[in-house]
Coordinates of C-alpha atoms in Angstrom, one line a residue:
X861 CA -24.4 -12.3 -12.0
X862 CA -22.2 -12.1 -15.2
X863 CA -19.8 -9.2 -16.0
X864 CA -22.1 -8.2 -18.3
X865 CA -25.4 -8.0 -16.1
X866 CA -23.3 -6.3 -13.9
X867 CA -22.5 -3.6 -16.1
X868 CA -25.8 -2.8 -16.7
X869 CA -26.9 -3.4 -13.2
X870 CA -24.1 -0.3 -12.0
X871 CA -24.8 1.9 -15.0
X872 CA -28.9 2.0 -14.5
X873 CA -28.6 2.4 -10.9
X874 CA -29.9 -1.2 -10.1
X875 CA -28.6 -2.8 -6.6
X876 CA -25.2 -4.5 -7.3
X877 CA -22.6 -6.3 -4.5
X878 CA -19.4 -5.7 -6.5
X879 CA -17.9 -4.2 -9.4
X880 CA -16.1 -5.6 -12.1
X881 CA -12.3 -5.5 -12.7
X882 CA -11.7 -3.3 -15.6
X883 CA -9.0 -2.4 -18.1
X884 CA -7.7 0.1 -20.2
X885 CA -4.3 -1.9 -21.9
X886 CA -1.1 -1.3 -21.8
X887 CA 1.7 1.0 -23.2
X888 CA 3.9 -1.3 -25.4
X889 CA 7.0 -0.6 -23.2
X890 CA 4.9 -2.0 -20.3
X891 CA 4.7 -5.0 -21.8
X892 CA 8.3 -5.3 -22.9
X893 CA 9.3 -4.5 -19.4
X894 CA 7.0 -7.2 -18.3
X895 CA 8.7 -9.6 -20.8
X896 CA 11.9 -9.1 -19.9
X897 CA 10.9 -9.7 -16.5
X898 CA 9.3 -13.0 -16.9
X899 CA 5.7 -12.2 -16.6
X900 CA 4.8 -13.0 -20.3
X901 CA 5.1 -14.6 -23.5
X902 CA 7.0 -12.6 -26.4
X903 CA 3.8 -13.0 -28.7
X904 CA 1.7 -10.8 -26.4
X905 CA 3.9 -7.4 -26.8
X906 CA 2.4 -5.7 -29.4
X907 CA 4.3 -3.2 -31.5
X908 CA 1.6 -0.3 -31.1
X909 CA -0.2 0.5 -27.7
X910 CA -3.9 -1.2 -28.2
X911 CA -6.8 -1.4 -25.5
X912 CA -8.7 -4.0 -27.5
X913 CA -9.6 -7.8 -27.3
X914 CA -5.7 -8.8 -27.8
X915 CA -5.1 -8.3 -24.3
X916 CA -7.9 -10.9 -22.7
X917 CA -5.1 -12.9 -22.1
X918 CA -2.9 -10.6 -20.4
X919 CA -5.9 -9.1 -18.2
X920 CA -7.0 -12.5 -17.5
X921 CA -3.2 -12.8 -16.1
X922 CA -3.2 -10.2 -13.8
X923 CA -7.1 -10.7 -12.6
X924 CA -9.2 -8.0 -14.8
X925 CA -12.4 -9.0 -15.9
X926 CA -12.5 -7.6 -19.1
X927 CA -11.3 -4.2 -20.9
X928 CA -13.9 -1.3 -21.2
X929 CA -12.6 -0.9 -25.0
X930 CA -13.9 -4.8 -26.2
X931 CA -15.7 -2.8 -28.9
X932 CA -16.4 -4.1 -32.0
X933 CA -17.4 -1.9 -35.0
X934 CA -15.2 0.8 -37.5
X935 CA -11.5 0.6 -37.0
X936 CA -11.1 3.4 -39.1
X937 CA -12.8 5.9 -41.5
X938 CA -10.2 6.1 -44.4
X939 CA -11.4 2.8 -46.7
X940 CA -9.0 1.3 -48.7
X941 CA -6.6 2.2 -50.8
X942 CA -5.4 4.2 -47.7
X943 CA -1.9 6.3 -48.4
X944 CA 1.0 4.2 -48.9
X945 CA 3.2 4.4 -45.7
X946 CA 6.4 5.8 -46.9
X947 CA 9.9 6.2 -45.1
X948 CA 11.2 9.8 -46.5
X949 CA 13.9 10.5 -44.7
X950 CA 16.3 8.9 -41.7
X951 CA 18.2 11.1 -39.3
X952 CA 21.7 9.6 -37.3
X953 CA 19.2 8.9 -34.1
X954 CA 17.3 6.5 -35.7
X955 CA 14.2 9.1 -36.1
X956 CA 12.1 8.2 -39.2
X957 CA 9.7 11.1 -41.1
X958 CA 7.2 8.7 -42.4
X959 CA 4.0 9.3 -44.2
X960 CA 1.2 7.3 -42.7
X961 CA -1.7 5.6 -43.9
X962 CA -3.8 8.1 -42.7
X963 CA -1.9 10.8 -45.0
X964 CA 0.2 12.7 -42.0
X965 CA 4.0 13.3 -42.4
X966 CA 4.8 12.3 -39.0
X967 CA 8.4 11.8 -37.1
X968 CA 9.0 8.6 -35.2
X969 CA 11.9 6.5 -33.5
X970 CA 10.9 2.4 -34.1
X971 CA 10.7 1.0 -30.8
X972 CA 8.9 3.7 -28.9
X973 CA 4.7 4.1 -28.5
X974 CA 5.2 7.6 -27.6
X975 CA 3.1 9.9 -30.0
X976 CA 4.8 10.8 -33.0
X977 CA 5.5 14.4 -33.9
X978 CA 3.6 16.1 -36.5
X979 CA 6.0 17.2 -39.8
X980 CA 2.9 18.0 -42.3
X981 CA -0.7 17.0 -43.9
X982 CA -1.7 15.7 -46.7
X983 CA -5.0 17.5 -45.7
X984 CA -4.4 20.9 -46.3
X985 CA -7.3 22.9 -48.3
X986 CA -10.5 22.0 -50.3
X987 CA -8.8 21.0 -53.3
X988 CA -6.6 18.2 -50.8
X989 CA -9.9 17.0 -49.2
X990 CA -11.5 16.3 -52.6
X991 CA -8.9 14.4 -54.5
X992 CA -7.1 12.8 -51.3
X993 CA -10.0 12.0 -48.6
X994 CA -13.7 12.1 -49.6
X995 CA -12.9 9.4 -51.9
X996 CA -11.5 7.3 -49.1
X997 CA -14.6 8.4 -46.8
X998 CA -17.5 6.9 -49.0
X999 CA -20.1 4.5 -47.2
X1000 CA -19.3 1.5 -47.6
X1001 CA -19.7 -2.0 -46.1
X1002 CA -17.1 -4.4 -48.1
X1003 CA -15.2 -4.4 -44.6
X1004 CA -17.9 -5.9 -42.9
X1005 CA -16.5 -9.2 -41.2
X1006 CA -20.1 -10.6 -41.8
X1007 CA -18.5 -14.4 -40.0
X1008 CA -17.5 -12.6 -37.1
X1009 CA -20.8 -10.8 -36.7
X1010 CA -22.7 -14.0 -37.5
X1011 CA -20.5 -15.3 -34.7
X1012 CA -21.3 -12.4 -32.2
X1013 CA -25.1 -12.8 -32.9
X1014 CA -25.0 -16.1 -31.8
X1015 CA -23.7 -15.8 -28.8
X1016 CA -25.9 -13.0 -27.8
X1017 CA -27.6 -14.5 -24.6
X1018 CA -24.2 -16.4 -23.7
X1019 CA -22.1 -13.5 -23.4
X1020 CA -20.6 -13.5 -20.1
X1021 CA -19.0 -9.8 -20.9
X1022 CA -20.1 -6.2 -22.2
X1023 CA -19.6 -6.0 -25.3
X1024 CA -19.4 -2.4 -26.7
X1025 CA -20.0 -1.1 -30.4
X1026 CA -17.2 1.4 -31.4
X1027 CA -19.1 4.7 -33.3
X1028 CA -16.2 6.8 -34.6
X1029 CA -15.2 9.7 -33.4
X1030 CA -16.4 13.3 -34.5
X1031 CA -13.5 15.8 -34.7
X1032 CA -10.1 13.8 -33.2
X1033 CA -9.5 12.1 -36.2
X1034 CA -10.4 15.2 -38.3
X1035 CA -7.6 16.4 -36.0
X1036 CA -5.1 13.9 -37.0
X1037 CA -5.8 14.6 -40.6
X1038 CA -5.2 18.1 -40.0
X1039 CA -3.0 18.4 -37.3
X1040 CA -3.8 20.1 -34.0
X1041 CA -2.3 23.5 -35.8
X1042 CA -4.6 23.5 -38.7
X1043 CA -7.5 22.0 -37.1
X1044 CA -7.6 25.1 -34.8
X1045 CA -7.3 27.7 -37.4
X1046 CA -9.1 26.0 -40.2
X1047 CA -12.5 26.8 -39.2
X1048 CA -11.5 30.9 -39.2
X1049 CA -9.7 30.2 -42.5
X1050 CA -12.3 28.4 -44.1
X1051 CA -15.3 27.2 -42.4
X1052 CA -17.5 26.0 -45.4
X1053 CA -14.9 23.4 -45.7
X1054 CA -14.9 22.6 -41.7
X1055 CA -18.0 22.0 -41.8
X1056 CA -18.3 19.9 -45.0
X1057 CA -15.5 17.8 -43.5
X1058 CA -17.9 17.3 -40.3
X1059 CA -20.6 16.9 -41.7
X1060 CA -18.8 13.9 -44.2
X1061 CA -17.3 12.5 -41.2
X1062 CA -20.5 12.5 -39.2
X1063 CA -23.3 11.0 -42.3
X1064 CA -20.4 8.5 -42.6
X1065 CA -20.2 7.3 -38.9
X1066 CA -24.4 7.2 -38.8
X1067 CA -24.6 4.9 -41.8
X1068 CA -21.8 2.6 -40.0
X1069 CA -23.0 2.2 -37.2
X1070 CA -26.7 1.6 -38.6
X1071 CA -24.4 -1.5 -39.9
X1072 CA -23.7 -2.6 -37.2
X1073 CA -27.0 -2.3 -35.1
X1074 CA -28.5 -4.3 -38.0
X1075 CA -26.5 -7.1 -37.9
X1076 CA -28.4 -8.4 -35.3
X1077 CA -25.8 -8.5 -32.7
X1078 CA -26.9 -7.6 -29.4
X1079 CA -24.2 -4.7 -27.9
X1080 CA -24.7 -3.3 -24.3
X1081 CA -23.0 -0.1 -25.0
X1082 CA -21.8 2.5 -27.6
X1083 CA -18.2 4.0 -27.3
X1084 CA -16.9 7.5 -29.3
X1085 CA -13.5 8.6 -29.5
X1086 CA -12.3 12.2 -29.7
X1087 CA -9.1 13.3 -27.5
X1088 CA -9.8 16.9 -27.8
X1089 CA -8.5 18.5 -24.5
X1090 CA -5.2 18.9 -23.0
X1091 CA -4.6 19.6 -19.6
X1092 CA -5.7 23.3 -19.8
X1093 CA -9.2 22.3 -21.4
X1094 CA -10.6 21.6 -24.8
X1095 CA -8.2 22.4 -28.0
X1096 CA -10.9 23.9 -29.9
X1097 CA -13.9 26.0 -28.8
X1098 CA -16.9 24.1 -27.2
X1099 CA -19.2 25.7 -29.5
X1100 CA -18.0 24.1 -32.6
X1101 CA -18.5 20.5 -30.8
X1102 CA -22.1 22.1 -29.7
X1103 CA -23.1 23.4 -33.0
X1104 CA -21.1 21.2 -35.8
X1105 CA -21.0 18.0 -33.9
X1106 CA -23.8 17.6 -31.7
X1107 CA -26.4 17.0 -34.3
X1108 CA -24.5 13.5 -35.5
X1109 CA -24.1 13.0 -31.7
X1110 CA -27.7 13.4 -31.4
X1111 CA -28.7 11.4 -34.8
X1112 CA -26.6 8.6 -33.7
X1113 CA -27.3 8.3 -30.3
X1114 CA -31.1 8.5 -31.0
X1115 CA -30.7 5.3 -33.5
X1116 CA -29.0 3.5 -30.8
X1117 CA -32.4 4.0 -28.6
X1118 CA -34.3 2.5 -31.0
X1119 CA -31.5 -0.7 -30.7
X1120 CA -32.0 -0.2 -27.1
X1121 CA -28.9 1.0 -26.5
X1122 CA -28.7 3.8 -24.1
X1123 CA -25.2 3.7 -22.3
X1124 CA -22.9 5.6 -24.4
X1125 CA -19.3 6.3 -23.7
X1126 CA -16.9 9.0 -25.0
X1127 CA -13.4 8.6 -24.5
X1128 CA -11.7 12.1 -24.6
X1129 CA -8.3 12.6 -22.3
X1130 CA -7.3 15.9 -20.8
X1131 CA -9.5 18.2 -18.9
X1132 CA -12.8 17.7 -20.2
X1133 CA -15.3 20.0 -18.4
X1134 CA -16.4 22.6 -20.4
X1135 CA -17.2 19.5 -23.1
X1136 CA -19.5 17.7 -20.8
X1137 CA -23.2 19.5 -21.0
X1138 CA -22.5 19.3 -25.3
X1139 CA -22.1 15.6 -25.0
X1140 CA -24.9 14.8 -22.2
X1141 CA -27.7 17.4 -24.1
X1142 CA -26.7 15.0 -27.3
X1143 CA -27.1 11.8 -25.7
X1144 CA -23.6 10.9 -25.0
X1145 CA -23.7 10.1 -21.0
X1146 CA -21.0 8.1 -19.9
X1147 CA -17.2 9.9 -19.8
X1148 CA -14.1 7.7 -19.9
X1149 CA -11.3 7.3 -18.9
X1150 CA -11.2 10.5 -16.2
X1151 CA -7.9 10.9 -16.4
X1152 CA -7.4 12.6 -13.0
X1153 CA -3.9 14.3 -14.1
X1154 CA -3.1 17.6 -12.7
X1155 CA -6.2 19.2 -12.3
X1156 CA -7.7 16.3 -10.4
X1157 CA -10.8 14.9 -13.1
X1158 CA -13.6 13.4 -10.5
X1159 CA -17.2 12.2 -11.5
X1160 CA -18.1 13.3 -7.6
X1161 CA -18.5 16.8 -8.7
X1162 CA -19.5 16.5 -12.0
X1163 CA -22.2 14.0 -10.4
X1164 CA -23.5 16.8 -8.3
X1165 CA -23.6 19.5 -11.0
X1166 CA -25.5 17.4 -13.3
X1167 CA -27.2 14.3 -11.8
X1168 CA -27.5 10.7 -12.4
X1169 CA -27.7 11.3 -16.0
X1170 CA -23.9 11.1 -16.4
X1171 CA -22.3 8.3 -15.7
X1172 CA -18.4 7.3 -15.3
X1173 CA -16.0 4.6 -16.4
X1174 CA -12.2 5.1 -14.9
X1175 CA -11.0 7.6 -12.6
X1176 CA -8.2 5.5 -11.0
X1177 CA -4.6 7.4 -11.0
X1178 CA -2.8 4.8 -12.9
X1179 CA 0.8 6.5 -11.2
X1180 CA -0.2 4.4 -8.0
X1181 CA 1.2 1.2 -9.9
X1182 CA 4.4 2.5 -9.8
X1183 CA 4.9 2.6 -6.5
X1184 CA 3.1 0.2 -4.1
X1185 CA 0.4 -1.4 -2.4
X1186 CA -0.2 1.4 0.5
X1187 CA -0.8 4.0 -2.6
X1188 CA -2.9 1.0 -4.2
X1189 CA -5.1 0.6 -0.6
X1190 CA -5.3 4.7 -0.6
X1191 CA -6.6 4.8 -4.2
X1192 CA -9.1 2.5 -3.9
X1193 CA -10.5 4.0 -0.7
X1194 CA -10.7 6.9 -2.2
X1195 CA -13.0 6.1 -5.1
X1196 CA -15.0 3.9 -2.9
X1197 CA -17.8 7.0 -2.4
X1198 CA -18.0 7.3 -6.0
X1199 CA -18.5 3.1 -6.4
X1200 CA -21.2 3.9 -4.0
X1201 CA -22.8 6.6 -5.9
X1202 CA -24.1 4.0 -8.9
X1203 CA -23.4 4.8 -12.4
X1204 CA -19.6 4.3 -11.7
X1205 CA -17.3 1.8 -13.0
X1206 CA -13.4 2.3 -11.7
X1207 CA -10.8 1.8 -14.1
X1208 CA -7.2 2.7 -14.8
X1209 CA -7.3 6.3 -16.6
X1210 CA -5.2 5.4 -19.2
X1211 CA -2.8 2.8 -19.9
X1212 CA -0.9 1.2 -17.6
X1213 CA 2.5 2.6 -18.0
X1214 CA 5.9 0.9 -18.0
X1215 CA 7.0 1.8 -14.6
X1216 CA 4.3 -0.2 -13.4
X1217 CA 5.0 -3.4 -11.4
X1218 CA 3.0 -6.7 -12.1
X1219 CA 2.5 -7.7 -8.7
X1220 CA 1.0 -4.1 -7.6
X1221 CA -1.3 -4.7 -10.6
X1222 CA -2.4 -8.2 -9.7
X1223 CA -2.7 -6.6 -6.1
X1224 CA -5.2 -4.1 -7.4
X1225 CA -6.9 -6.5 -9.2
X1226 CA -7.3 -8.6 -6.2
X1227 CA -8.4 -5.4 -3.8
X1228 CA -10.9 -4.7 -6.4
X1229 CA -12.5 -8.3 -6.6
X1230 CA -12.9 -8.6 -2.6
X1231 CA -14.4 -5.1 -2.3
X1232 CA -17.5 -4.5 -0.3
X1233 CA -19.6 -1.9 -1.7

């Protein structure tokens, strides 16, 4: 059985003997760690943290199957020109306050992939959204790498992995443009304008993805990012992801039916519970990466509250490849129940970090591979 069948065999509760190996990337420290140590080329550390298709190699290294993010579909929403990125200012430390493509003043150090912190928006009030962004967030489809779909059409019935088709996200990257501080208050200060902004981003994403579907690739699943909780729960009330996002949830996810696609993943960090019923009643069924972090994320108890409906990818602590192959043998005994359950796919719950040891990872990999389920 390919990786792929597989997939679908786990996520529709068909009878399966194993589960596939799955990734999540890497932070760019790990791999410059890993560098220096011997364990890879120079020209497979990547300057920006990515969980994409540039890391087969690497996973292939270490004994993954294949990376749950393999998506293909927007990379972005902003079409060109984007904003010109723009060094303003250097401090002694190195620190940079940069303004990004995206149109955020941001402060970085070169050399790090930690996130950078927030020094102002472009994206401010109405008058800033008209002239700076809704001209940069008109459909489109002169991006469109027709070769490479052409290319994925054909090898529809050879593909030996999932391949996923990448949706957009909904409100985190209307909370980049804003910044967490403005997207919070912004719909109290002006929601006419919240919701316009939504409602842009979400007509947008529909007529992308319609794109896509129609290119006559065949994709196994659909994949949303948002990154709207911390560890203390969502950063904005659920009811504005019920009422403002769920109907593009549901308009999207109800075209991918008709594509027969009807696994579809969310990837949202932090503690994501109170989010969960919005995205299951509007189609979205699959959470990633349950990142288990303080408060201990677990499909086993969402599973009982609402039923085979949801599904999982992740839920492995990715601290245990820090430390060694006891905590490895105790983490994957734990989530064998949940393997059990059906609908469950283990993978790290974030990127691998860089105090992560190579061999504990190949050693996971390995584990996984020989498991009985």
């Amino acid at each position: 059985m390919t990786n792929r069948a597989l997939v679908h065999a786990i996520m529709d509760y068909q009878p399966f003997d194993r589960v596939p190996v799955v990734s999540f990337g890497f932070w760019t420290e790990t791999l410059r760690k890993w560098r220096d140590e011997g364990h890879i080329a120079s020209e497979l550390v990547y300057d920006r943290p990515m969980a994409d298709i540039e890391y087969d190699t690497i996973n292939s290294m270490l004994g993954f199957d294949f990376n749950w993010h393999s998506l293909r579909g927007m990379s972005q929403y902003l079409i060109q020109p984007l904003f010109d990125s723009v060094i303003l200012e250097e401090y002694p430390d190195g620190k940079q306050k940069t303004l990004d493509v995206e149109g955020n003043i941001v402060i970085t150090k070169p050399g790090t992939a930690s996130l950078p912190y927030e020094s102002g928006h472009t994206l401010a009030d109405r008058k800033s959204w008209e002239k700076f962004y809704v001209p940069r967030l008109s459909y489109h489809d002169q991006f469109l790498d027709k070769d490479l779909l052409k290319k994925l059409a054909d090898e529809n019935e050879s593909r030996e992995n999932p391949l996923g088709l990448f949706c957009g996200s909904m409100f985190g990257r209307i909370r980049n443009w804003l910044g967490l501080e403005n997207f919070i208050f912004l719909w109290y200060d002006d929601p006419d304008l919240f919701r316009d902004i939504v409602d842009t981003v979400g007509d947008l994403l529909y007529r992308q993805t319609k794109l896509y579907l129609e290119s006559g690739v065949k994709f196994d699943y659909a994949h949303f990012w948002e990154d709207i909780c911390g560890n203390n729960g969502p950063l904005i009330q659920p009811e504005l992801l019920r009422d403002l996002a769920g109907p593009h949830y549901r308009r999207i996810t109800n075209l991918l039916k008709e594509y027969g696609i009807h696994i579809v993943s969310v990837d949202c960090d932090g503690q994501i519970d109170p989010m969960i019923p919005i995205w299951l009643d509007n189609g979205v069924n699959t959470m990633f990466p349950i990142e288990i972090g303080s408060w201990n994320a677990c499909i086993a108890p969402w599973r009982q509250t609402y039923g085979r409906e949801l599904r999982g990818v992740g839920g492995v602590d990715k601290r245990i490849f820090g430390q060694d192959y006891a905590a490895i043998d105790r983490e994957i005994e734990r989530i064998r129940p949940f393997i059990q359950l059906g609908g469950y796919i283990p993978c790290p719950d974030h990127r691998i970090p860089p105090d992560a040891k190579w061999e504990n990872v190949q050693y996971y990999c390995d584990k996984l591979h020989t498991l009985t389920v």
